[in-house]
mmCIF file of C-alpha atoms in Angstrom:
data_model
loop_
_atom_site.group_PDB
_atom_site.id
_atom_site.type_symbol
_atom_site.label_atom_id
_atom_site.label_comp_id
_atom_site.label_asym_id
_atom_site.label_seq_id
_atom_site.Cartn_x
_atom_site.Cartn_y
_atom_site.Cartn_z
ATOM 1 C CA UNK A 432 -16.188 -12.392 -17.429
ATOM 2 C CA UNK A 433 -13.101 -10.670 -18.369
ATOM 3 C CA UNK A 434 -12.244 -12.822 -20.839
ATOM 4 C CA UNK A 435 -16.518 -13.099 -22.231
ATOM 5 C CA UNK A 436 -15.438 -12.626 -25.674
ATOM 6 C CA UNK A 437 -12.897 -15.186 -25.923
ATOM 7 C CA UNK A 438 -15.219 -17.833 -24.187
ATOM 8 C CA UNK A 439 -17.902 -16.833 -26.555
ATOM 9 C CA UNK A 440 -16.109 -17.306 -29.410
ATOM 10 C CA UNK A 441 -14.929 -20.936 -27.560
ATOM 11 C CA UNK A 442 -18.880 -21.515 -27.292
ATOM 12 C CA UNK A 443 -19.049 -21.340 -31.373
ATOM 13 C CA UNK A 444 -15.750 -23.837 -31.906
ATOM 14 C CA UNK A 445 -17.632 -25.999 -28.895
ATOM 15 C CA UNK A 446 -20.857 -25.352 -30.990
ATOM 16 C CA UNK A 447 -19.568 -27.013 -34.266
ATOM 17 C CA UNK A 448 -17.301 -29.577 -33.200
ATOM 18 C CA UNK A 449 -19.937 -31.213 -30.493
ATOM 19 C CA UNK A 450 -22.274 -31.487 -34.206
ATOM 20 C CA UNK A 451 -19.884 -32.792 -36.169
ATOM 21 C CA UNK A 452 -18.488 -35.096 -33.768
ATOM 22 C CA UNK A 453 -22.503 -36.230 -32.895
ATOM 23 C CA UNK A 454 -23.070 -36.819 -36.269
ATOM 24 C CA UNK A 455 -19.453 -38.527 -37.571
ATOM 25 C CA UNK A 456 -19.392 -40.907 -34.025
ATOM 26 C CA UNK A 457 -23.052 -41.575 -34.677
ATOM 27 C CA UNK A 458 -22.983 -42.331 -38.389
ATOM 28 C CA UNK A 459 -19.068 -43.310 -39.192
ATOM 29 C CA UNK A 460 -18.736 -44.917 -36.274
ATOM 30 C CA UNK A 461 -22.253 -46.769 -35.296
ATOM 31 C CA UNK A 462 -22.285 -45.289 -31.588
ATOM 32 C CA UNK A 463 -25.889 -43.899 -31.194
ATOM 33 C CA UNK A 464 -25.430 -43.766 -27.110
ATOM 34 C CA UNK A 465 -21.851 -42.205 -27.299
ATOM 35 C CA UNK A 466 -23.290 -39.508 -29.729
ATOM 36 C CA UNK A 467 -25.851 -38.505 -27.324
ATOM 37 C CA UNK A 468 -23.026 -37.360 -25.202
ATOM 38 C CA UNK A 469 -21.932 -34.581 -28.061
ATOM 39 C CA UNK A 470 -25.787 -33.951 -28.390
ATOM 40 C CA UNK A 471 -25.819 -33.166 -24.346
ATOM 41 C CA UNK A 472 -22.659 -30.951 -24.724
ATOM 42 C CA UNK A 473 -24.346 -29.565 -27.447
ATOM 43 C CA UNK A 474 -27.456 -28.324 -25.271
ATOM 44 C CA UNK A 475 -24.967 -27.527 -22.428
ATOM 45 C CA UNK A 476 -23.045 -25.229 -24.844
ATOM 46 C CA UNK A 477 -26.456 -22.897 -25.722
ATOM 47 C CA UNK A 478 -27.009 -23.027 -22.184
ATOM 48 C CA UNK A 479 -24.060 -21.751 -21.306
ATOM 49 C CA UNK A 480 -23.639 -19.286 -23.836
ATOM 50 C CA UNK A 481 -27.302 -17.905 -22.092
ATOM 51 C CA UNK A 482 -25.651 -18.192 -18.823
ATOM 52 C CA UNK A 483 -22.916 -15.855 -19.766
ATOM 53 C CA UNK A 484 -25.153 -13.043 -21.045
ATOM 54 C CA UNK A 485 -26.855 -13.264 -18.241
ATOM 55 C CA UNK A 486 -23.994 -12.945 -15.724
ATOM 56 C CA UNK A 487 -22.265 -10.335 -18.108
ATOM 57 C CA UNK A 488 -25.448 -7.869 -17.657
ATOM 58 C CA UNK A 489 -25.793 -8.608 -13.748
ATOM 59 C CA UNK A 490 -21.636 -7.027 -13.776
ATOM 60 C CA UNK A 491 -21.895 -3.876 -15.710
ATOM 61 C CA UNK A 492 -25.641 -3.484 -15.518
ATOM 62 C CA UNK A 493 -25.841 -2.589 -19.147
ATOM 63 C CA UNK A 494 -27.699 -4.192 -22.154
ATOM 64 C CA UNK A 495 -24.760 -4.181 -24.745
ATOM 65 C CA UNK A 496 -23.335 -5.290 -28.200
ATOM 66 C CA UNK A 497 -22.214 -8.508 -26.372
ATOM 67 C CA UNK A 498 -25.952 -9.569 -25.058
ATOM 68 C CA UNK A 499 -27.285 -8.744 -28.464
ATOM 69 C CA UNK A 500 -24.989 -11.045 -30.146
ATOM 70 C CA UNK A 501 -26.124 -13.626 -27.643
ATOM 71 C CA UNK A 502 -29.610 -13.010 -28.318
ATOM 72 C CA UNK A 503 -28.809 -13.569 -31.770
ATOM 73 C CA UNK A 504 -27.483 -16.928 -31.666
ATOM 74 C CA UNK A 505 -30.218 -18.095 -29.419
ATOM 75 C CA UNK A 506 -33.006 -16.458 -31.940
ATOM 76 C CA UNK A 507 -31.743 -18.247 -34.969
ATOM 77 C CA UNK A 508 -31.151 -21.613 -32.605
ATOM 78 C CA UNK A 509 -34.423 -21.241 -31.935
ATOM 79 C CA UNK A 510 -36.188 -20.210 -35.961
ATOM 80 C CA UNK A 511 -33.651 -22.008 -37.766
ATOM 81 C CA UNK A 512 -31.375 -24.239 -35.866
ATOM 82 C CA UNK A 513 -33.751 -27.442 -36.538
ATOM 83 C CA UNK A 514 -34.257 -27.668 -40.480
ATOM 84 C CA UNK A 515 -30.385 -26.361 -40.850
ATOM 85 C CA UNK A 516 -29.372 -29.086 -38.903
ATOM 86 C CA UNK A 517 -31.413 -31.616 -40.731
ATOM 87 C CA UNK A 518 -29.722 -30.664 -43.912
ATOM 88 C CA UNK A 519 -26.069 -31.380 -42.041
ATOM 89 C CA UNK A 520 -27.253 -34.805 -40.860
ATOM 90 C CA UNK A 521 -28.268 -35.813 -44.199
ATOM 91 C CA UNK A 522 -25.017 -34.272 -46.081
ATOM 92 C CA UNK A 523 -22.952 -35.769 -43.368
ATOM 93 C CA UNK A 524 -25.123 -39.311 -43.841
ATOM 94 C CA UNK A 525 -24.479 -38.917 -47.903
ATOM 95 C CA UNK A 526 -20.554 -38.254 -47.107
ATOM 96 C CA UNK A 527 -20.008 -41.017 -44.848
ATOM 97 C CA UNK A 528 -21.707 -43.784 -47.103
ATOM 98 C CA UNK A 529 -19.734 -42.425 -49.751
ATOM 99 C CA UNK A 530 -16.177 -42.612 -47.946
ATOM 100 C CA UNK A 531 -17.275 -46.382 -46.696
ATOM 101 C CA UNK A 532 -18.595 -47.339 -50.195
ATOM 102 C CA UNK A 533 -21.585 -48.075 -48.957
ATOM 103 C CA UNK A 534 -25.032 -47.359 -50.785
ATOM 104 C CA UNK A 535 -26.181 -43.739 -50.349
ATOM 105 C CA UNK A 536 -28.972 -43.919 -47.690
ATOM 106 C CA UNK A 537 -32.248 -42.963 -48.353
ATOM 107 C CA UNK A 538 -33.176 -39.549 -46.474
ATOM 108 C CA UNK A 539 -36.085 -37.952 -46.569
ATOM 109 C CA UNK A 540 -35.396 -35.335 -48.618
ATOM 110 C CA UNK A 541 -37.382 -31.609 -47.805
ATOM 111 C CA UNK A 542 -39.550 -31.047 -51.265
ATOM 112 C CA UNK A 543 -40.111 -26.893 -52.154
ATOM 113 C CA UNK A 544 -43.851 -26.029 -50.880
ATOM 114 C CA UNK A 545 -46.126 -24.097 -53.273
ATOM 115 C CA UNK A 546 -49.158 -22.938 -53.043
ATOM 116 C CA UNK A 547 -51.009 -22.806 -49.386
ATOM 117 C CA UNK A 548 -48.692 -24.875 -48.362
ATOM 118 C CA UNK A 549 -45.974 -22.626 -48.909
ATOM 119 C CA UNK A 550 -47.866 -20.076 -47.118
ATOM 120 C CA UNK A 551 -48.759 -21.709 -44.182
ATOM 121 C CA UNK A 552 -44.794 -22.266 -43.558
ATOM 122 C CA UNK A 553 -43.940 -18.669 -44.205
ATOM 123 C CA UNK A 554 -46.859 -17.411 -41.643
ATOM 124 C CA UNK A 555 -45.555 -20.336 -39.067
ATOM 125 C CA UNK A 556 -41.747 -18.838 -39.409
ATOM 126 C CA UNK A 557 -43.432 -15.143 -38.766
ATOM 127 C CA UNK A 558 -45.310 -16.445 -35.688
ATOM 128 C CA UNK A 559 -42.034 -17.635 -34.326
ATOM 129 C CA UNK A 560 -40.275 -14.546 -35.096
ATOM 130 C CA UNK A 561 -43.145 -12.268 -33.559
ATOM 131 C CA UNK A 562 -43.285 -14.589 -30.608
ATOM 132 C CA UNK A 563 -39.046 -14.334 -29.726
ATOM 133 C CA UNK A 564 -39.451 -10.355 -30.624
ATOM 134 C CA UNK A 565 -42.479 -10.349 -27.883
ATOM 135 C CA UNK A 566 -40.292 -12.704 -25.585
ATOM 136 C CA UNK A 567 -37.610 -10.302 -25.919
ATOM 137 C CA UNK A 568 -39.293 -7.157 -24.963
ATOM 138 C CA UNK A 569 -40.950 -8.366 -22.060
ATOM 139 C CA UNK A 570 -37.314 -9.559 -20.756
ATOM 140 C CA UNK A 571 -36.552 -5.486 -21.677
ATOM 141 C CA UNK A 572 -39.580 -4.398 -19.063
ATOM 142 C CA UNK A 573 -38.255 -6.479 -16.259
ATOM 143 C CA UNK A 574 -34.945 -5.303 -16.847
ATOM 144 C CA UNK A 575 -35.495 -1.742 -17.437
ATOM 145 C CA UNK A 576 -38.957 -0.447 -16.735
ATOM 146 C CA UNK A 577 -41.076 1.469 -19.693
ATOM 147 C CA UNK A 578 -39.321 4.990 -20.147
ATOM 148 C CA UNK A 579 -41.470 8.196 -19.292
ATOM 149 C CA UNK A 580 -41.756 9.028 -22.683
ATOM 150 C CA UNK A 581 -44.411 6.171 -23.467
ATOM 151 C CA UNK A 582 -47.289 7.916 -21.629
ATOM 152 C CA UNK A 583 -46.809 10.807 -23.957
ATOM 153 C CA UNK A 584 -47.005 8.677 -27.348
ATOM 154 C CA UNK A 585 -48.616 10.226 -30.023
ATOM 155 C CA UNK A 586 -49.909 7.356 -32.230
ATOM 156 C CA UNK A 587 -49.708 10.321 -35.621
ATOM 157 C CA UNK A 588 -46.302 10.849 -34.627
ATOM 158 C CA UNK A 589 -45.311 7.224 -33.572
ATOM 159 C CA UNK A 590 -42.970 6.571 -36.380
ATOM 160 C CA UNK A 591 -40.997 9.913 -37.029
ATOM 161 C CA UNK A 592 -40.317 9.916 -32.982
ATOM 162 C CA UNK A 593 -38.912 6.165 -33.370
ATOM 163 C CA UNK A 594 -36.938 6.310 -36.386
ATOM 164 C CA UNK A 595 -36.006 10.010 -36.922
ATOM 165 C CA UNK A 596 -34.030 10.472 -34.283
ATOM 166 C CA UNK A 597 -30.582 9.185 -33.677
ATOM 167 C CA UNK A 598 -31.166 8.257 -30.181
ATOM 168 C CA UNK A 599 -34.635 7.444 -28.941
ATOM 169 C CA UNK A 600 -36.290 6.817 -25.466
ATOM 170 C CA UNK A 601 -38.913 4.720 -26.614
ATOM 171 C CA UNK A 602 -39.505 2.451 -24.982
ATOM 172 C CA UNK A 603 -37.170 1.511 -22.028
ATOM 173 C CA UNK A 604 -35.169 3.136 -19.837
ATOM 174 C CA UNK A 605 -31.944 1.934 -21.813
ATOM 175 C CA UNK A 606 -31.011 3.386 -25.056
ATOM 176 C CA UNK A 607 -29.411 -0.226 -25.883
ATOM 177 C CA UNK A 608 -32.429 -1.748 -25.409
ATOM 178 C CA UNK A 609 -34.368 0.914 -27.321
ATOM 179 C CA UNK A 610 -32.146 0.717 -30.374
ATOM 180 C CA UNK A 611 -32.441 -3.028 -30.648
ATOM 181 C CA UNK A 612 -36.202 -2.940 -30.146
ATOM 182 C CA UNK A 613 -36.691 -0.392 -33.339
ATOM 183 C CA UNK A 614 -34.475 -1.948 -35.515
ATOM 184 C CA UNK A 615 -35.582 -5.280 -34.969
ATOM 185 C CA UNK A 616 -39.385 -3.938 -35.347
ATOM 186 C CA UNK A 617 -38.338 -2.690 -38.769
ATOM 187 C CA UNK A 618 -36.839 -6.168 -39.608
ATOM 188 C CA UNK A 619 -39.928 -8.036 -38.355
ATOM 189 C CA UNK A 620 -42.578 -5.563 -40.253
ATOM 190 C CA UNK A 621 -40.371 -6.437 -43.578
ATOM 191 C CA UNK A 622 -40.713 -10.098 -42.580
ATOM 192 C CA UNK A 623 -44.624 -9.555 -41.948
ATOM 193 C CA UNK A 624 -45.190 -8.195 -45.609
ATOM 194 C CA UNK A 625 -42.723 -10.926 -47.523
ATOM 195 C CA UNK A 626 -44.582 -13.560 -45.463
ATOM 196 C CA UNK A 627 -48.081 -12.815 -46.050
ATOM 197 C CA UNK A 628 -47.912 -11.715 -49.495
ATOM 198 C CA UNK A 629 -47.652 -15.387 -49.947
ATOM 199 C CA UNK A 630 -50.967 -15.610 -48.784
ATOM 200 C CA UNK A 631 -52.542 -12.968 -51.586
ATOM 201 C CA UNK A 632 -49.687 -14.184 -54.358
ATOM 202 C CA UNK A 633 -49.021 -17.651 -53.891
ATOM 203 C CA UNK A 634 -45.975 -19.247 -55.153
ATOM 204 C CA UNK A 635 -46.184 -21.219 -58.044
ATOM 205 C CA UNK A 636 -44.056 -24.121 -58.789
ATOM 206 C CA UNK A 637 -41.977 -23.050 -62.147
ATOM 207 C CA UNK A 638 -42.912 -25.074 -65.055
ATOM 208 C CA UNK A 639 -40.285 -27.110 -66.969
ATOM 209 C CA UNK A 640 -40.099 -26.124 -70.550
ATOM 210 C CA UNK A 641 -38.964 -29.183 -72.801
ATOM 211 C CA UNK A 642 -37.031 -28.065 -76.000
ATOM 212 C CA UNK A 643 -37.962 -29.947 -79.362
#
């Protein structure tokens, strides 16, 4: 754990070259069971990254920059980590075809939503987010207890004794922890009003204009 940074920034080389080696072995090469192994190391990888977070906060019994960067990673592996991949096996598909001279292959490609459609996927994306926020701070009560200060909150007062202070002891005992929780509640209330004002303002699919 001495060395945590370097082997996290090892877990993000690990991270990309296990995905580019799944997808090159499994498309340049034809080996669909040989690419599961990279897909394994992939899993192993996030895992591990976890694992070291974990371990790093049992040691010096402190929530700090390091566990938030790990939290992070796993957040966005978790909201985004599918459909970006999808995009990078279906570049990677295009490339390979091309360097073989083989006919492009025909992917699936992701068409722009409108509409309630459009909507829906915006208030799915916010569910996830709300539900690795509420994930989170129930992982901050079993590690740190509720702070004293919560029995005294003042609902009037809420906001100017979360954000106008420099340091705050809502909610935990941990000012880490506390920090974390009110700037990421400021993130996800941003992220609530974008994603539902999709719902009262739909998007509309731009209309091509065709000159004479």
């Amino acid at each position: 754990m001495d060395n945590k940074w370097a082997f996290l920034i090892l877990a993000e080389v690990i991270f990309w070259v296990s995905t580019l080696s799944f997808l090159i072995v499994r498309y340049w090469f034809n080996l669909k069971r040989l690419s599961t192994a990279f897909f394994v190391l992939f899993i192993v990888n996030d895992l591990w990254i976890a694992t070291m977070g974990y371990f790093d906060y049992l040691r010096t019994d402190e929530f700090s920059a390091y566990q938030i960067i790990i939290l992070i990673v796993i957040a966005y592996a978790f909201l985004y980590g599918k459909s970006d991949f999808q995009k990078l096996d279906g570049f990677i598909q295009r490339k390979v075809a091309n360097w073989r001279g083989l006919l492009e292959p025909e992917i699936a490609s992701v068409k722009p939503l409108y509409g309630v459609e459009h909507a829906k996927q915006e208030r799915k994306n916010l569910y996830g987010h709300l539900l690795i926020f509420s994930a989170v701070q129930v992982l901050f009560f079993f590690m740190f207890g509720l702070s004293e200060a919560v029995s005294s909150i003042q609902l009037d007062t809420l906001f100017e004794d979360w954000y106008d202070q420099k340091e705050t002891d809502l909610f935990y005992k941990n000012g880490t922890a506390n920090n974390v929780t009110r700037i990421w509640a400021l993130i996800l209330a941003i992220d609530f009003v974008i994603s539902l004002s999709y719902t009262i303002f739909p998007k509309k699919e731009k209309q091509l204009t065709h000159s004479a």
